[in-house]
């Protein structure tokens, strides 16, 4: 598995987008259907947020992907990183998306979400802002 790295305040932080990441992220939003079956939406909502360049989604994804690594990323460090004018946020979003599309645990679900969101966008006469 590849490790995604970010340099923040002269410190290298590692992020993994594997099975633990997928499970933990999916569990952030769980709703029950009409039959009481729990359906996990965390990945779907977070992925849509990343497509929209939603900074809160980026922060949540990075915090979960950093679990189990040292050093641990904090909200304060991420806020400073985002607020730093030298940070290319478009590049960060693109790199995270590329990792989600390439890792064994997330690429299938990522393809599924892209197809679903593309179909919804087409129904509404819109275009999905993602490179397939």
PDB file of N, CA and C in Angstrom, residues 50-102:
ATOM      1  N   UNK A  50     -15.187  16.220  -1.236  1.00  0.00           N
ATOM      2  CA  UNK A  50     -13.890  16.421  -1.878  1.00  0.00           C
ATOM      3  C   UNK A  50     -14.067  16.937  -3.302  1.00  0.00           C
ATOM      4  N   UNK A  51     -15.069  16.418  -4.012  1.00  0.00           N
ATOM      5  CA  UNK A  51     -15.342  16.911  -5.368  1.00  0.00           C
ATOM      6  C   UNK A  51     -15.670  18.398  -5.363  1.00  0.00           C
ATOM      7  N   UNK A  52     -16.377  18.828  -4.337  1.00  0.00           N
ATOM      8  CA  UNK A  52     -16.762  20.240  -4.201  1.00  0.00           C
ATOM      9  C   UNK A  52     -15.664  21.089  -3.566  1.00  0.00           C
ATOM     10  N   UNK A  53     -14.512  20.486  -3.302  1.00  0.00           N
ATOM     11  CA  UNK A  53     -13.404  21.153  -2.616  1.00  0.00           C
ATOM     12  C   UNK A  53     -13.846  21.720  -1.269  1.00  0.00           C
ATOM     13  N   UNK A  54     -14.636  20.915  -0.562  1.00  0.00           N
ATOM     14  CA  UNK A  54     -15.096  21.275   0.780  1.00  0.00           C
ATOM     15  C   UNK A  54     -13.968  21.012   1.773  1.00  0.00           C
ATOM     16  N   UNK A  55     -13.531  22.062   2.431  1.00  0.00           N
ATOM     17  CA  UNK A  55     -12.380  21.943   3.327  1.00  0.00           C
ATOM     18  C   UNK A  55     -12.657  21.080   4.547  1.00  0.00           C
ATOM     19  N   UNK A  56     -13.872  21.107   5.059  1.00  0.00           N
ATOM     20  CA  UNK A  56     -14.187  20.260   6.212  1.00  0.00           C
ATOM     21  C   UNK A  56     -14.120  18.781   5.835  1.00  0.00           C
ATOM     22  N   UNK A  57     -14.547  18.447   4.622  1.00  0.00           N
ATOM     23  CA  UNK A  57     -14.423  17.055   4.159  1.00  0.00           C
ATOM     24  C   UNK A  57     -12.957  16.664   4.043  1.00  0.00           C
ATOM     25  N   UNK A  58     -12.145  17.559   3.505  1.00  0.00           N
ATOM     26  CA  UNK A  58     -10.712  17.288   3.386  1.00  0.00           C
ATOM     27  C   UNK A  58     -10.099  17.038   4.754  1.00  0.00           C
ATOM     28  N   UNK A  59     -10.426  17.879   5.728  1.00  0.00           N
ATOM     29  CA  UNK A  59      -9.883  17.722   7.076  1.00  0.00           C
ATOM     30  C   UNK A  59     -10.295  16.376   7.670  1.00  0.00           C
ATOM     31  N   UNK A  60     -11.568  16.015   7.544  1.00  0.00           N
ATOM     32  CA  UNK A  60     -12.056  14.734   8.084  1.00  0.00           C
ATOM     33  C   UNK A  60     -11.344  13.553   7.426  1.00  0.00           C
ATOM     34  N   UNK A  61     -11.218  13.595   6.106  1.00  0.00           N
ATOM     35  CA  UNK A  61     -10.547  12.519   5.366  1.00  0.00           C
ATOM     36  C   UNK A  61      -9.089  12.400   5.808  1.00  0.00           C
ATOM     37  N   UNK A  62      -8.397  13.512   5.914  1.00  0.00           N
ATOM     38  CA  UNK A  62      -6.990  13.457   6.308  1.00  0.00           C
ATOM     39  C   UNK A  62      -6.818  12.979   7.748  1.00  0.00           C
ATOM     40  N   UNK A  63      -7.674  13.418   8.645  1.00  0.00           N
ATOM     41  CA  UNK A  63      -7.565  12.955  10.033  1.00  0.00           C
ATOM     42  C   UNK A  63      -7.769  11.449  10.131  1.00  0.00           C
ATOM     43  N   UNK A  64      -8.744  10.925   9.413  1.00  0.00           N
ATOM     44  CA  UNK A  64      -9.004   9.478   9.461  1.00  0.00           C
ATOM     45  C   UNK A  64      -7.868   8.711   8.786  1.00  0.00           C
ATOM     46  N   UNK A  65      -7.354   9.226   7.670  1.00  0.00           N
ATOM     47  CA  UNK A  65      -6.262   8.550   6.954  1.00  0.00           C
ATOM     48  C   UNK A  65      -4.958   8.567   7.748  1.00  0.00           C
ATOM     49  N   UNK A  66      -4.834   9.482   8.689  1.00  0.00           N
ATOM     50  CA  UNK A  66      -3.623   9.595   9.502  1.00  0.00           C
ATOM     51  C   UNK A  66      -3.668   8.708  10.754  1.00  0.00           C
ATOM     52  N   UNK A  67      -4.838   8.113  11.042  1.00  0.00           N
ATOM     53  CA  UNK A  67      -4.957   7.245  12.228  1.00  0.00           C
ATOM     54  C   UNK A  67      -3.897   6.155  12.208  1.00  0.00           C
ATOM     55  N   UNK A  68      -3.284   5.937  13.354  1.00  0.00           N
ATOM     56  CA  UNK A  68      -2.286   4.882  13.478  1.00  0.00           C
ATOM     57  C   UNK A  68      -0.893   5.305  13.047  1.00  0.00           C
ATOM     58  N   UNK A  69      -0.734   6.539  12.642  1.00  0.00           N
ATOM     59  CA  UNK A  69       0.577   7.035  12.220  1.00  0.00           C
ATOM     60  C   UNK A  69       1.089   8.060  13.224  1.00  0.00           C
ATOM     61  N   UNK A  70       2.404   8.153  13.280  1.00  0.00           N
ATOM     62  CA  UNK A  70       3.057   9.183  14.085  1.00  0.00           C
ATOM     63  C   UNK A  70       3.944   9.985  13.173  1.00  0.00           C
ATOM     64  N   UNK A  71       3.934  11.288  13.288  1.00  0.00           N
ATOM     65  CA  UNK A  71       3.129  12.072  14.217  1.00  0.00           C
ATOM     66  C   UNK A  71       1.663  12.112  13.794  1.00  0.00           C
ATOM     67  N   UNK A  72       0.801  12.383  14.773  1.00  0.00           N
ATOM     68  CA  UNK A  72      -0.644  12.524  14.534  1.00  0.00           C
ATOM     69  C   UNK A  72      -0.936  13.948  14.091  1.00  0.00           C
ATOM     70  N   UNK A  73      -1.791  14.063  13.105  1.00  0.00           N
ATOM     71  CA  UNK A  73      -2.212  15.378  12.630  1.00  0.00           C
ATOM     72  C   UNK A  73      -3.285  15.918  13.579  1.00  0.00           C
ATOM     73  N   UNK A  74      -3.317  17.211  13.765  1.00  0.00           N
ATOM     74  CA  UNK A  74      -4.323  17.827  14.636  1.00  0.00           C
ATOM     75  C   UNK A  74      -5.143  18.816  13.814  1.00  0.00           C
ATOM     76  N   UNK A  75      -6.297  19.180  14.350  1.00  0.00           N
ATOM     77  CA  UNK A  75      -7.118  20.197  13.691  1.00  0.00           C
ATOM     78  C   UNK A  75      -6.320  21.484  13.523  1.00  0.00           C
ATOM     79  N   UNK A  76      -5.622  21.886  14.565  1.00  0.00           N
ATOM     80  CA  UNK A  76      -4.875  23.144  14.524  1.00  0.00           C
ATOM     81  C   UNK A  76      -3.827  23.133  13.407  1.00  0.00           C
ATOM     82  N   UNK A  77      -3.107  22.026  13.266  1.00  0.00           N
ATOM     83  CA  UNK A  77      -2.108  21.926  12.201  1.00  0.00           C
ATOM     84  C   UNK A  77      -2.773  21.981  10.824  1.00  0.00           C
ATOM     85  N   UNK A  78      -3.895  21.296  10.680  1.00  0.00           N
ATOM     86  CA  UNK A  78      -4.596  21.308   9.397  1.00  0.00           C
ATOM     87  C   UNK A  78      -5.150  22.699   9.084  1.00  0.00           C
ATOM     88  N   UNK A  79      -5.675  23.379  10.080  1.00  0.00           N
ATOM     89  CA  UNK A  79      -6.186  24.747   9.868  1.00  0.00           C
ATOM     90  C   UNK A  79      -5.049  25.666   9.415  1.00  0.00           C
ATOM     91  N   UNK A  80      -3.907  25.579  10.085  1.00  0.00           N
ATOM     92  CA  UNK A  80      -2.764  26.406   9.707  1.00  0.00           C
ATOM     93  C   UNK A  80      -2.291  26.071   8.292  1.00  0.00           C
ATOM     94  N   UNK A  81      -2.254  24.786   7.956  1.00  0.00           N
ATOM     95  CA  UNK A  81      -1.849  24.336   6.626  1.00  0.00           C
ATOM     96  C   UNK A  81      -2.785  24.912   5.565  1.00  0.00           C
ATOM     97  N   UNK A  82      -4.073  24.851   5.813  1.00  0.00           N
ATOM     98  CA  UNK A  82      -5.071  25.363   4.868  1.00  0.00           C
ATOM     99  C   UNK A  82      -4.980  26.884   4.760  1.00  0.00           C
ATOM    100  N   UNK A  83      -4.762  27.559   5.867  1.00  0.00           N
ATOM    101  CA  UNK A  83      -4.695  29.023   5.874  1.00  0.00           C
ATOM    102  C   UNK A  83      -3.382  29.567   5.305  1.00  0.00           C
ATOM    103  N   UNK A  84      -2.373  28.719   5.215  1.00  0.00           N
ATOM    104  CA  UNK A  84      -1.077  29.140   4.684  1.00  0.00           C
ATOM    105  C   UNK A  84      -1.220  29.450   3.188  1.00  0.00           C
ATOM    106  N   UNK A  85      -0.885  30.663   2.810  1.00  0.00           N
ATOM    107  CA  UNK A  85      -1.054  31.087   1.418  1.00  0.00           C
ATOM    108  C   UNK A  85      -0.186  30.301   0.443  1.00  0.00           C
ATOM    109  N   UNK A  86       0.853  29.652   0.924  1.00  0.00           N
ATOM    110  CA  UNK A  86       1.713  28.868   0.036  1.00  0.00           C
ATOM    111  C   UNK A  86       1.152  27.470  -0.238  1.00  0.00           C
ATOM    112  N   UNK A  87       0.103  27.077   0.466  1.00  0.00           N
ATOM    113  CA  UNK A  87      -0.511  25.766   0.253  1.00  0.00           C
ATOM    114  C   UNK A  87      -1.372  25.799  -0.998  1.00  0.00           C
ATOM    115  N   UNK A  88      -1.088  24.891  -1.924  1.00  0.00           N
ATOM    116  CA  UNK A  88      -1.885  24.758  -3.143  1.00  0.00           C
ATOM    117  C   UNK A  88      -3.005  23.762  -2.850  1.00  0.00           C
ATOM    118  N   UNK A  89      -4.144  24.274  -2.433  1.00  0.00           N
ATOM    119  CA  UNK A  89      -5.249  23.396  -2.033  1.00  0.00           C
ATOM    120  C   UNK A  89      -5.776  22.559  -3.190  1.00  0.00           C
ATOM    121  N   UNK A  90      -5.791  23.103  -4.403  1.00  0.00           N
ATOM    122  CA  UNK A  90      -6.226  22.309  -5.558  1.00  0.00           C
ATOM    123  C   UNK A  90      -5.346  21.078  -5.727  1.00  0.00           C
ATOM    124  N   UNK A  91      -4.047  21.264  -5.535  1.00  0.00           N
ATOM    125  CA  UNK A  91      -3.114  20.143  -5.640  1.00  0.00           C
ATOM    126  C   UNK A  91      -3.370  19.106  -4.538  1.00  0.00           C
ATOM    127  N   UNK A  92      -3.636  19.563  -3.334  1.00  0.00           N
ATOM    128  CA  UNK A  92      -3.910  18.639  -2.225  1.00  0.00           C
ATOM    129  C   UNK A  92      -5.175  17.835  -2.524  1.00  0.00           C
ATOM    130  N   UNK A  93      -6.252  18.501  -2.947  1.00  0.00           N
ATOM    131  CA  UNK A  93      -7.483  17.791  -3.297  1.00  0.00           C
ATOM    132  C   UNK A  93      -7.216  16.778  -4.406  1.00  0.00           C
ATOM    133  N   UNK A  94      -6.477  17.180  -5.445  1.00  0.00           N
ATOM    134  CA  UNK A  94      -6.183  16.282  -6.561  1.00  0.00           C
ATOM    135  C   UNK A  94      -5.391  15.055  -6.107  1.00  0.00           C
ATOM    136  N   UNK A  95      -4.407  15.270  -5.238  1.00  0.00           N
ATOM    137  CA  UNK A  95      -3.586  14.148  -4.758  1.00  0.00           C
ATOM    138  C   UNK A  95      -4.410  13.180  -3.911  1.00  0.00           C
ATOM    139  N   UNK A  96      -5.267  13.716  -3.053  1.00  0.00           N
ATOM    140  CA  UNK A  96      -6.122  12.850  -2.237  1.00  0.00           C
ATOM    141  C   UNK A  96      -7.049  12.046  -3.143  1.00  0.00           C
ATOM    142  N   UNK A  97      -7.662  12.711  -4.126  1.00  0.00           N
ATOM    143  CA  UNK A  97      -8.556  12.013  -5.061  1.00  0.00           C
ATOM    144  C   UNK A  97      -7.798  10.922  -5.821  1.00  0.00           C
ATOM    145  N   UNK A  98      -6.575  11.231  -6.260  1.00  0.00           N
ATOM    146  CA  UNK A  98      -5.771  10.237  -6.980  1.00  0.00           C
ATOM    147  C   UNK A  98      -5.496   9.016  -6.098  1.00  0.00           C
ATOM    148  N   UNK A  99      -5.206   9.239  -4.825  1.00  0.00           N
ATOM    149  CA  UNK A  99      -4.972   8.123  -3.917  1.00  0.00           C
ATOM    150  C   UNK A  99      -6.246   7.300  -3.734  1.00  0.00           C
ATOM    151  N   UNK A 100      -7.385   7.950  -3.587  1.00  0.00           N
ATOM    152  CA  UNK A 100      -8.647   7.221  -3.420  1.00  0.00           C
ATOM    153  C   UNK A 100      -8.959   6.369  -4.650  1.00  0.00           C
ATOM    154  N   UNK A 101      -8.575   6.845  -5.805  1.00  0.00           N
ATOM    155  CA  UNK A 101      -8.829   6.117  -7.055  1.00  0.00           C
ATOM    156  C   UNK A 101      -7.850   4.968  -7.275  1.00  0.00           C
ATOM    157  N   UNK A 102      -6.720   4.979  -6.566  1.00  0.00           N
ATOM    158  CA  UNK A 102      -5.673   3.999  -6.859  1.00  0.00           C
ATOM    159  C   UNK A 102      -5.489   2.906  -5.810  1.00  0.00           C
TER     160      UNK A 102
END
